[in-house]
XYZ file of C-alpha atoms in Angstrom:
581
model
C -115.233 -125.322 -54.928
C -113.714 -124.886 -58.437
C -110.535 -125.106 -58.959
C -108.070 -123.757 -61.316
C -107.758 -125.327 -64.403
C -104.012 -126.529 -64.011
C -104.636 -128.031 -60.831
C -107.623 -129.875 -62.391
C -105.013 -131.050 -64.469
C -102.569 -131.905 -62.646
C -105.181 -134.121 -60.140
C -106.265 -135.953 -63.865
C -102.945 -137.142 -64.647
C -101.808 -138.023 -60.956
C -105.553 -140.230 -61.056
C -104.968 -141.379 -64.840
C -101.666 -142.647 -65.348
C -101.344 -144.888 -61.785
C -104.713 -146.001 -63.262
C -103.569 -146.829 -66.460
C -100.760 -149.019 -65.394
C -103.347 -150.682 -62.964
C -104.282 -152.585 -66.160
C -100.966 -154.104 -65.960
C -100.721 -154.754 -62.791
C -103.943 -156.731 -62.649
C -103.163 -158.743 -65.338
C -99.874 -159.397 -63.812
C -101.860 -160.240 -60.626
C -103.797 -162.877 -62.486
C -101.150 -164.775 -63.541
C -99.688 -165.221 -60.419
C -102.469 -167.529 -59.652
C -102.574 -168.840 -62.888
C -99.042 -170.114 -62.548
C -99.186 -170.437 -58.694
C -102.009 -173.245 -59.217
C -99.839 -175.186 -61.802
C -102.217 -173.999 -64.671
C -99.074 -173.183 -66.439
C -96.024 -175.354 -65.544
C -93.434 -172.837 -67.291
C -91.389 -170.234 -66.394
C -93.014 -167.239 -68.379
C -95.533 -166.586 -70.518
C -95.714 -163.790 -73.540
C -92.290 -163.138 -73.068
C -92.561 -162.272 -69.674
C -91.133 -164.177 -66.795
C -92.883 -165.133 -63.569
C -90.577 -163.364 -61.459
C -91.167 -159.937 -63.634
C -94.378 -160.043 -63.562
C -94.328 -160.456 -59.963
C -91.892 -157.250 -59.633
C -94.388 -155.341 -62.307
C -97.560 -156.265 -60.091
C -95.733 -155.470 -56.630
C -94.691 -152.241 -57.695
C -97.082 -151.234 -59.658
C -99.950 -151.834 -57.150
C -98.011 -150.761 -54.144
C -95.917 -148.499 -54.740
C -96.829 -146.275 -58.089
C -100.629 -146.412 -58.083
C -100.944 -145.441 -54.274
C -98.099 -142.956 -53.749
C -99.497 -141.330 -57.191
C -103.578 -141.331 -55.896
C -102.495 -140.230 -52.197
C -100.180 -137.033 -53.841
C -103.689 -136.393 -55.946
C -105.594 -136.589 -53.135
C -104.110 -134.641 -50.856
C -103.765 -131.380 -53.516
C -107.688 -132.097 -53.551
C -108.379 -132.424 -49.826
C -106.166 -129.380 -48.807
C -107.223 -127.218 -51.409
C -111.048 -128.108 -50.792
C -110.635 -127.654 -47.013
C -108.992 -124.543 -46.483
C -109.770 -123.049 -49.116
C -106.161 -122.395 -50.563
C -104.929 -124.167 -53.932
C -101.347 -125.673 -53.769
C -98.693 -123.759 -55.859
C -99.407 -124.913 -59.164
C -95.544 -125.191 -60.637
C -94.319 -127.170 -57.343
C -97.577 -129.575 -58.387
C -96.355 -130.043 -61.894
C -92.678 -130.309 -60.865
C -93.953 -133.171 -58.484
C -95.654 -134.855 -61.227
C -92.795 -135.008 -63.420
C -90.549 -136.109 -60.802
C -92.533 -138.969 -60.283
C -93.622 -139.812 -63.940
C -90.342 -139.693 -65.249
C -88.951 -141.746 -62.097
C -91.931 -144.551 -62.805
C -90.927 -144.651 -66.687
C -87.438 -144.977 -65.480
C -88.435 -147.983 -63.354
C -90.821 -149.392 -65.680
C -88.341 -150.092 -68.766
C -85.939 -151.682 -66.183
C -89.126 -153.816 -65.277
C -90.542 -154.618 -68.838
C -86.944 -155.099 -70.067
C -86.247 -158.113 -67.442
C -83.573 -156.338 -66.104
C -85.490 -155.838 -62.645
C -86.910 -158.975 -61.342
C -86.620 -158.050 -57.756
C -89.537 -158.540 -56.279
C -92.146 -155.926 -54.424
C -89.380 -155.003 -51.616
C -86.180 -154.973 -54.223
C -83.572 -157.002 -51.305
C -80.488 -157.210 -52.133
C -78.882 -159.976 -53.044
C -81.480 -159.476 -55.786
C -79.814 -156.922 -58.092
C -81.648 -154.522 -60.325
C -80.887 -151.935 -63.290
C -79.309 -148.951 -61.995
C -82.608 -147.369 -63.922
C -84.400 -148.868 -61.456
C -83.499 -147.393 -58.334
C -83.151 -143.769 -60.093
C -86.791 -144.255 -61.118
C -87.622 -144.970 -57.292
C -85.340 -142.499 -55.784
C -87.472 -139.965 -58.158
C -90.483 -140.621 -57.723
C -90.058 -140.993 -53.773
C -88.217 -136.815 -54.291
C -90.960 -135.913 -56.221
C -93.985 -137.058 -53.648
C -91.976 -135.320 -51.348
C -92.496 -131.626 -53.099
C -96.267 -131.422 -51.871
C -96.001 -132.332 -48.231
C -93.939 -128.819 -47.893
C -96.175 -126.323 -49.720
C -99.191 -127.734 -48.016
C -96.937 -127.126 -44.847
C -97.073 -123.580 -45.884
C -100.705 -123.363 -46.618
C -101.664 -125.106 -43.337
C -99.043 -122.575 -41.720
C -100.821 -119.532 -43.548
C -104.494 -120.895 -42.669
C -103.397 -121.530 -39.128
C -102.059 -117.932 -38.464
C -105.503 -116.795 -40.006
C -107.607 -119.606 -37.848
C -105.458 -119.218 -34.613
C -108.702 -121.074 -32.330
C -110.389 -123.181 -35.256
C -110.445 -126.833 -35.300
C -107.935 -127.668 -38.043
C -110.100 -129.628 -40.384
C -109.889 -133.791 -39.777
C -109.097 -134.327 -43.367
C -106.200 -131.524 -43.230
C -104.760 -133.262 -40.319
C -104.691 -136.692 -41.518
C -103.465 -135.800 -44.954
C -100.100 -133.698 -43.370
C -100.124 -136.655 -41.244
C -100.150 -139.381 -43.457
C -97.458 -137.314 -45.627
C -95.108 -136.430 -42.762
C -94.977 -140.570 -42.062
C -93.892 -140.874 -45.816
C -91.135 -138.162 -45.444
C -89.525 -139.552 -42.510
C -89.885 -143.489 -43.415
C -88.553 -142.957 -46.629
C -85.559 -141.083 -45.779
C -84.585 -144.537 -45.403
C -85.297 -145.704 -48.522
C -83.708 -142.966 -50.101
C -80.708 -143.922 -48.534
C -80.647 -147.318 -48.948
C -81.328 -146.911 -53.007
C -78.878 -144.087 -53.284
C -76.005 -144.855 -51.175
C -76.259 -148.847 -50.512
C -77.902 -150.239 -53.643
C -77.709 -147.891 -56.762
C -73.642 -147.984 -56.456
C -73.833 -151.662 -56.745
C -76.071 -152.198 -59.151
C -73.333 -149.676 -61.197
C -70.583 -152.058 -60.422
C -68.754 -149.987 -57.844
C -69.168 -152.233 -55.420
C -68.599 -155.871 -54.971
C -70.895 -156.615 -52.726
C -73.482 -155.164 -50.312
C -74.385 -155.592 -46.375
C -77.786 -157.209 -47.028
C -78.967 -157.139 -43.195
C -78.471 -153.182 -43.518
C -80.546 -152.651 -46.346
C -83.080 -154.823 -44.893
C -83.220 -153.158 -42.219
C -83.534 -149.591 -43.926
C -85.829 -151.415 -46.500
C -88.663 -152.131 -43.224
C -88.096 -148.760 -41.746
C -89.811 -147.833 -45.290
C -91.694 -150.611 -46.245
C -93.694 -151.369 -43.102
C -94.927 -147.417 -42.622
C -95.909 -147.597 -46.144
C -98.523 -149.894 -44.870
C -100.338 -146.667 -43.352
C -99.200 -144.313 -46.184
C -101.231 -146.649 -47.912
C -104.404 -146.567 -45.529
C -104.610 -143.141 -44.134
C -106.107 -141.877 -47.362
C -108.874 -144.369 -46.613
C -109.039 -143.007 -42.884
C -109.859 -139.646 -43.761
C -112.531 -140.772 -46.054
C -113.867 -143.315 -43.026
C -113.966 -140.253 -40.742
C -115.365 -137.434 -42.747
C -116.866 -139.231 -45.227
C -118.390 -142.779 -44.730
C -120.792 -141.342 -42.297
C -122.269 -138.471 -44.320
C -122.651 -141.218 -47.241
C -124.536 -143.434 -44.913
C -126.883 -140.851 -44.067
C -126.041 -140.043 -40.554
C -123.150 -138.091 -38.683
C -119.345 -138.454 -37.154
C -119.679 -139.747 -33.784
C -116.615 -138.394 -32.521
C -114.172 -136.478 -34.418
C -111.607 -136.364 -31.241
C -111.730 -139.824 -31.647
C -110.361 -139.382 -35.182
C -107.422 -137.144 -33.876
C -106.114 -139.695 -31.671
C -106.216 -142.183 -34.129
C -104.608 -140.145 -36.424
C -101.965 -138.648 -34.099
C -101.598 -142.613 -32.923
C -100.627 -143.878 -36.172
C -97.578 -141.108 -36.127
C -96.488 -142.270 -33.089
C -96.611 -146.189 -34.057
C -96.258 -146.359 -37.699
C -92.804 -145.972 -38.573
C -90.917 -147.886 -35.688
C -92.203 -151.410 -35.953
C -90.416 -152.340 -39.444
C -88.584 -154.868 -37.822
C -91.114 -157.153 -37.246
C -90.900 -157.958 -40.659
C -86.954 -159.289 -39.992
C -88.240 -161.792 -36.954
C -86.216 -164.719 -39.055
C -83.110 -162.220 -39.472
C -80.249 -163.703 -36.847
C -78.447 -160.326 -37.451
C -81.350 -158.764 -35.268
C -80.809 -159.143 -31.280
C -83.558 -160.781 -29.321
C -84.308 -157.927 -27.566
C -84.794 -155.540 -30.614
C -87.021 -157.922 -31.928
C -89.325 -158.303 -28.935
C -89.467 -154.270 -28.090
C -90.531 -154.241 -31.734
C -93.448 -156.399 -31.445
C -94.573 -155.049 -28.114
C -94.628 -151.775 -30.649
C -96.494 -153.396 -33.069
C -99.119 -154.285 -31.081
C -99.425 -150.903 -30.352
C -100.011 -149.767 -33.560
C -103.593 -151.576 -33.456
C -104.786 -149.229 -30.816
C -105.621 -146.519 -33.331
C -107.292 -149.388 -35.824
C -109.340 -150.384 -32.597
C -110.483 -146.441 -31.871
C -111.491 -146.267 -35.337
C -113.592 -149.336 -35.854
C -115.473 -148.223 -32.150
C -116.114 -144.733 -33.679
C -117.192 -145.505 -37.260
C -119.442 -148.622 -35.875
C -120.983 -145.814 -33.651
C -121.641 -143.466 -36.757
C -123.298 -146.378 -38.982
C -125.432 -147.143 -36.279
C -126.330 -143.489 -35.725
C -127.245 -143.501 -39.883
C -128.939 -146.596 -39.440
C -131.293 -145.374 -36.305
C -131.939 -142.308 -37.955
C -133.446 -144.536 -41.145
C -135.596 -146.666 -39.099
C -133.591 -149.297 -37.948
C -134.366 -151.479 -34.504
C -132.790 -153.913 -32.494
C -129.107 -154.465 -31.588
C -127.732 -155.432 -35.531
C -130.928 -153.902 -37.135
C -128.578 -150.763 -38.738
C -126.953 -153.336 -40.716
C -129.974 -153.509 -42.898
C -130.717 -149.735 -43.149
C -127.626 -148.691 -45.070
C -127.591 -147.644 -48.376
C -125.413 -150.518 -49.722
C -126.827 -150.132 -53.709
C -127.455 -146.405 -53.741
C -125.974 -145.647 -56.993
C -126.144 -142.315 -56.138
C -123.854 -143.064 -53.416
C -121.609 -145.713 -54.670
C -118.894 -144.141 -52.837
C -120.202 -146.163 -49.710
C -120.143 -149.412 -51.387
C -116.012 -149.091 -51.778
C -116.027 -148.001 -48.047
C -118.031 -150.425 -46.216
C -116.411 -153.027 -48.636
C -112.799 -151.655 -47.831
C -113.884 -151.593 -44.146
C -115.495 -155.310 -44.371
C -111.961 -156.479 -45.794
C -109.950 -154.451 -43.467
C -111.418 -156.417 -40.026
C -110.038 -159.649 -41.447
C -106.807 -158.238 -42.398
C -106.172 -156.467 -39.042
C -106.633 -159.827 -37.303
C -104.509 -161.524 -39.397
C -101.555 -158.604 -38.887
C -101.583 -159.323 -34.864
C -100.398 -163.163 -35.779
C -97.789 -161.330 -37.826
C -97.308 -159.019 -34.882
C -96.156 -162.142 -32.796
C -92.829 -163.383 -32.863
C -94.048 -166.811 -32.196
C -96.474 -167.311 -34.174
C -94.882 -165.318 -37.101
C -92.220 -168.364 -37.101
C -95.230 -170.612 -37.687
C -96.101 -168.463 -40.618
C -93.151 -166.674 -42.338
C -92.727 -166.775 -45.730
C -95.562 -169.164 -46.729
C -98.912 -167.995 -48.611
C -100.377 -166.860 -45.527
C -98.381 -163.062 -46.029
C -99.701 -162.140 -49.267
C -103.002 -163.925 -48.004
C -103.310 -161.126 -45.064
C -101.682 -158.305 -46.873
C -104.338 -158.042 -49.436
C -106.861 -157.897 -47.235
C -105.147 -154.706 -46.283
C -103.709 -153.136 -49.740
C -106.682 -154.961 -51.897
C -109.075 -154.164 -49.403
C -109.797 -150.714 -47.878
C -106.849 -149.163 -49.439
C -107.609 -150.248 -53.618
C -111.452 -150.010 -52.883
C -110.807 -146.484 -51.100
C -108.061 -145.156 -54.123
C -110.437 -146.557 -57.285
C -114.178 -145.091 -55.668
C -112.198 -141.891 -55.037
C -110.503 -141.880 -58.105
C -114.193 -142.027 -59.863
C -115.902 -139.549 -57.134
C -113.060 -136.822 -57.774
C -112.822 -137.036 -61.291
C -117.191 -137.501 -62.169
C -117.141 -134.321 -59.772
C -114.558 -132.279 -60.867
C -115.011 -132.841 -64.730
C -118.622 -132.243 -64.974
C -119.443 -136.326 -66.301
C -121.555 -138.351 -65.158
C -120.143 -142.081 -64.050
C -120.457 -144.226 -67.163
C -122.442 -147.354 -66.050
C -123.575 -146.930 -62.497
C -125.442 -149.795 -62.270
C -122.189 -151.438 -62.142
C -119.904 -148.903 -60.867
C -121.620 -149.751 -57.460
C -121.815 -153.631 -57.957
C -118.074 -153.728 -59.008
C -116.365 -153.456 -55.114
C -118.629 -156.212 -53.821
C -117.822 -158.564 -56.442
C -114.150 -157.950 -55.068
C -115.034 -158.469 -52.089
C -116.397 -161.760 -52.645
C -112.839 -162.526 -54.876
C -110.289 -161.181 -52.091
C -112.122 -163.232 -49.457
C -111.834 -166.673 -51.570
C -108.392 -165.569 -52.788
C -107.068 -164.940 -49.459
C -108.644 -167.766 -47.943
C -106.937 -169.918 -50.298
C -102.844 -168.228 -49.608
C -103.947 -168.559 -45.718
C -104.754 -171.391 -45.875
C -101.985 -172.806 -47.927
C -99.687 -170.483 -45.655
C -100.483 -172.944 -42.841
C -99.693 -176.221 -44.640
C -96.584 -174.933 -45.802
C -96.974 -173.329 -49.335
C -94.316 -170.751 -49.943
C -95.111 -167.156 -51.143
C -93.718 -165.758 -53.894
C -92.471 -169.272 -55.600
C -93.455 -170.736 -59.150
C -95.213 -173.738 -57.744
C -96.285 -174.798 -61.043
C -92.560 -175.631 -62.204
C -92.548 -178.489 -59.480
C -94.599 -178.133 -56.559
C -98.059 -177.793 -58.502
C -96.595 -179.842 -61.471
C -98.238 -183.574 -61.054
C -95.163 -185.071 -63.533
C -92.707 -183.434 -60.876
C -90.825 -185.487 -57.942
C -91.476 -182.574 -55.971
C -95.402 -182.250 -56.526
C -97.092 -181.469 -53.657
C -101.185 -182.470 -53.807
C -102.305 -180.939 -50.598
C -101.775 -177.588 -52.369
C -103.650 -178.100 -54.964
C -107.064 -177.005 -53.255
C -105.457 -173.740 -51.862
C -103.798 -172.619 -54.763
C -107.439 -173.577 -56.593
C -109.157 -171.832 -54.060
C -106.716 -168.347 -54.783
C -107.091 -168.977 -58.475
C -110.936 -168.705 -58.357
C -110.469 -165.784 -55.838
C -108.368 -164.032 -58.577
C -110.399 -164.584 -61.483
C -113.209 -162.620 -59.785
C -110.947 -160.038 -58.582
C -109.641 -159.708 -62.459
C -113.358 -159.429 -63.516
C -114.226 -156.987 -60.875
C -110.714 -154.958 -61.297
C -111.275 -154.777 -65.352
C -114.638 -153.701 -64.763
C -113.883 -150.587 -62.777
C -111.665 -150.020 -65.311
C -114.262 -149.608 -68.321
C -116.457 -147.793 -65.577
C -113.424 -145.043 -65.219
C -112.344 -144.506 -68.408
C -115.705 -144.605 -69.919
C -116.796 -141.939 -67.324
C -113.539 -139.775 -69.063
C -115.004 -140.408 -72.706
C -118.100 -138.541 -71.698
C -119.547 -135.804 -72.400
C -119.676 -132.864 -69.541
C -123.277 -132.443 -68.674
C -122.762 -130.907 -65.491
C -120.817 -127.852 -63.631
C -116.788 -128.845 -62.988
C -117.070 -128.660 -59.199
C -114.716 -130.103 -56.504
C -117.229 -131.407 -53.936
C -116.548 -134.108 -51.165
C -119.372 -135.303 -48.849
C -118.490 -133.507 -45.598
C -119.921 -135.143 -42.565
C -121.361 -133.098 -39.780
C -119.808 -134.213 -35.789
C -122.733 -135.615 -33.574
C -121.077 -134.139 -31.020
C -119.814 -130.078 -30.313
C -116.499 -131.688 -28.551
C -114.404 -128.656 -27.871
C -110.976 -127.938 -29.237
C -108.122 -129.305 -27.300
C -104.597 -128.399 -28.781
C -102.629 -131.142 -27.687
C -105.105 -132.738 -30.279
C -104.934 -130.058 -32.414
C -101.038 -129.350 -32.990
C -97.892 -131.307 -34.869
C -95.083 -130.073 -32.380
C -95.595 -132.290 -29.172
C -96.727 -135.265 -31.613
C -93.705 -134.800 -33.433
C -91.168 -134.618 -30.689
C -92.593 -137.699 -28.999
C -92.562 -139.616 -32.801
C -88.596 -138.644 -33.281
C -87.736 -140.190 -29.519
C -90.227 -143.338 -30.450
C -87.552 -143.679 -33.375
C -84.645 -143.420 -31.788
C -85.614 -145.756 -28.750
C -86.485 -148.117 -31.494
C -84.395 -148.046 -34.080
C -80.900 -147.247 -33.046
C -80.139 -150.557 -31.438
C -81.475 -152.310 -35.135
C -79.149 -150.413 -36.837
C -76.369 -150.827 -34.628
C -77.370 -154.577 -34.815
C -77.605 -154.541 -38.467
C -73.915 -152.829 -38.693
C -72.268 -155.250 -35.892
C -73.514 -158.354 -37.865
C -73.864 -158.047 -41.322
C -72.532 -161.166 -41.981
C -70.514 -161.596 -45.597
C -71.227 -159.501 -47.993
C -73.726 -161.391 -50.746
C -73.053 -161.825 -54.291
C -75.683 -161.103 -57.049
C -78.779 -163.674 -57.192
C -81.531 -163.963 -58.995
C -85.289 -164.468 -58.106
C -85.383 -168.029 -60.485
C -82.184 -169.620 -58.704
C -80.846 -170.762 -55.560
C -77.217 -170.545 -56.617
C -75.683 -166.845 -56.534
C -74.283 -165.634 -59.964
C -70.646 -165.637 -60.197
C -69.252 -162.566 -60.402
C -65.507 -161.419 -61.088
C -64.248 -158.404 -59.014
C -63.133 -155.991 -62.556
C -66.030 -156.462 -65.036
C -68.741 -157.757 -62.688
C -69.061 -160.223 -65.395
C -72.492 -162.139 -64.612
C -73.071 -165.678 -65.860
C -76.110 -167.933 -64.519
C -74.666 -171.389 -63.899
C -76.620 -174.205 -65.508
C -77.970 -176.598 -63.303
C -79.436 -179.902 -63.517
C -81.500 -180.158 -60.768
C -85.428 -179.785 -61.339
C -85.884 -177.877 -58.165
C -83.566 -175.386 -58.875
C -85.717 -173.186 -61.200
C -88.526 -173.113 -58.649
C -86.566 -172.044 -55.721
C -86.585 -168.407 -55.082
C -84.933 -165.985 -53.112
C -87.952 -164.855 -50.431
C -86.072 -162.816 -48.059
């Protein structure tokens, strides 16, 4: 399919400007480790502080390049699958709503006056700038999910008893969990946090905007991997030379994660005592229902890769392992999938200890968070937005992909980085190591009171792990925008590899249609999440003064100018500490 030439546009800047700031955030990324493993024993470094570039390599990587690739992605899926091109000036007005809001955000982040961490919790305050840039760019990845409503409405009055295609489903899926979790977002920037970063208000109910914050931040998880699902589903299998074993299966994954995504947030608040008991344990009971999807999908694409890999020769009960085109370089979109699917087994089974109220005790707030999270978010989800990223762009510009040789290389040496890095922060996690903190100020600092030497072989461990992650990340980087500096030696075509269904499974509409599905998500919610935020409202607790990130003391604060001062302190520990919740 070829598309119009402002749409083509429109998916170039929504890949090439998340991409762009990558470079940033994987720098910023690196020095985390550097600093976490007491290789610097300082609280900044080029002008930047720790705690900013921890806020620039959160956001950056989690919030901006994903929400930017899965808005690109979707114009590209729905326009390739039914055959209908998004309105192009909604398109445009989405991508200046959410460049503008990211510029916005990003001075407030480069300027130090935003140090608030990946999930921005109050008492942390940032520049008002900061929460307009979010609120925008959260508006504008809203415009897309409602003119793809009307397309699918328009395709499905001219399809009435056709299948509506897997990748359609799961993108209007995946954007209808976005709307609805971050409606509380939106609400907890605009009406809770943005009028007290502007002074208007003393203080702020911190177990509130928690609360809203996990409503958001937790379904984000799957705004981040559904992208990656639909390529698992319709693409992986074509890639590996074989067919979809089940595409129903897909649909009730799919359908699954709407149900599950969006009303488990509060696992993330075990450690809050403003959350009941009771709340907390329906919530994990929830959680643990959210896997059942995960589990269908691993069944179904193990099923198709061993389908690929009979159907290339392969014998014996393992045998298909061998048989899969791992180093095609014609297909290096496998090698980012079966890499991102590798990575995503580990962090799956390090989410259920999360999952558990018990044993998430044992493990909150130490290493062992970040350590499973990027086996989610740097696993399936970055390998699944950069390969994409390439694939849409080679194929849609005409241009070959600059390098291949290493373009296919480049997710495995991740692979091999994530797996040492994250075996470092787990391990860490369990002996203690907090997430988040400076340890090389005093934990990681051998002239320190405070130093700590059975960390210094898990933070080593993460640092080697990141270094190879920075090599691999920088290289995909020359591989991308080296494949844009080309010239066009082929025809500008949108083409995805489609796979075919082993099976003629007949159309059931229960599986086939949002209504019931949506119904049965808004009563999940409800059941779920009224009695947190009546919880959250009943026991707020004192309203919180300003901190920042670098000090356990609040900053004082005078009720007319909002006058902030950092007290000085003497203590060595105090610029180490760190607010973490």
């Amino acid at each position: 399919m070829q598309l119009s030439k402002s749409l083509r546009r429109v998916i170039y800047w929504e890949l090439g400007i998340p991409l762009a700031l990558l470079s940033i955030g994987i720098y910023h990324g690196l020095m985390q480790v550097i600093y976490r493993a007491g290789v610097l024993q300082q609280p900044s470094f080029a002008k930047l502080d720790y705690y900013q570039g921890l806020t620039l390599h959160g956001v950056i990587n989690a919030i901006v390049l994903t929400t930017f690739f899965a808005v690109a992605f979707g114009h590209a899926t729905i326009a390739f699958f039914l055959k209908k091109e998004p309105n192009k000036k909604l398109a445009w007005l989405s991508f200046w709503l959410m460049t503008i809001g990211t510029l916005m955000a990003a001075w407030a982040m480069l300027a130090g006056k935003a140090s608030v961490l990946y999930t921005f919790y109050p008492p942390l305050k940032a520049h008002p700038f900061f929460y307009l840039g979010t609120a925008l760019l959260i508006v504008g990845s809203w415009i897309p999910l409602f003119d793809w409503s009307r397309l699918y409405r328009q395709w499905r009055k001219e399809n009435p008893d056709t299948k509506t295609p897997l990748a359609v489903l799961g993108t209007l899926v995946n954007f209808i969990i976005w709307f609805v979790c971050t409606l509380a977002a939106a609400y907890e920037v605009l009406v809770l946090l943005l009028p007290w970063a502007m002074g208007w208000k003393q203080t702020v109910n911190v177990t509130l905007a928690r609360t809203l914050f996990w409503f958001f931040g937790h379904a984000l998880v799957y705004f981040w991997l559904l992208p990656a699902y639909i390529m698992f589903y319709n693409f992986l299998p074509k890639l590996a030379g074989g067919k979809l074993f089940s595409d129903l299966a897909g649909r009730i994954a799919l359908f699954g994660f709407l149900l599950f995504s969006v009303p488990v947030g509060v696992h993330h608040q075990f450690s809050d005592p403003s959350i009941t008991k009771g709340v907390k344990i329906f919530q994990s009971l929830l959680t643990f229902g959210v896997a059942i999807p995960s589990f269908i999908t691993a069944f179904t694409l193990a099923a198709s890769l061993e389908y690929a890999g009979r159907k290339r020769g392969a014998k014996g009960l393992l045998g298909f392992f061998g048989k899969l085109p791992y180093l095609d370089q014609n297909r290096y979109l496998f090698a980012y999938m079966i890499s991102g699917l590798f990575l995503f087994i580990f962090g799956g089974l390090t989410g259920i200890v999360n999952s558990s109220s018990e044993l998430n005790a044992v493990v909150h707030n130490t290493a062992w968070l970040p350590g499973h999270f990027h086996m989610t978010v740097a696993g399936p989800v970055f390998l699944a937005i950069i390969g994409m990223s390439l694939y849409i762009y080679s194929k849609n510009s005409g241009k070959k992909v600059f390098m291949p040789k290493v373009a296919v290389i480049i997710p495995y040496l991740w692979v091999i980085g994530i797996l040492i890095f994250s075996t470092g922060l787990s391990w860490g996690g369990l002996l203690g190591e907090p997430r988040r903190t400076n340890l090389g100020m005093t934990y990681l600092n051998p002239k320190n009171e405070l130093f700590t030497p059975e960390w210094v072989p898990t933070t080593t461990l993460a640092l080697l792990g990141g270094i190879i992650m920075f090599i691999a990340g920088m290289l995909f980087l020359v591989v991308f925008f080296g494949t844009m500096l080309k010239k066009q030696t082929e025809a500008a075509m949108l083409e995805f590899p489609v796979s075919e269904n082993l099976h003629n499974e007949r159309r059931i509409p229960l599986f086939d249609s949002f209504k019931p599905w949506l119904v049965t998500m808004a009563v999940v919610l409800v059941i779920a999440y009224v009695p947190a935020f009546l919880d959250a409202t009943k026991n707020p607790g004192p309203g919180a003064p300003r901190f920042t990130p670098d000090n356990p003391v609040p900053v004082s604060t005078t009720l007319k100018t909002d006058a902030l001062q950092t007290p000085a302190l003497g203590d060595k520990t105090a610029s180490a500490a760190t607010v973490n919740k």
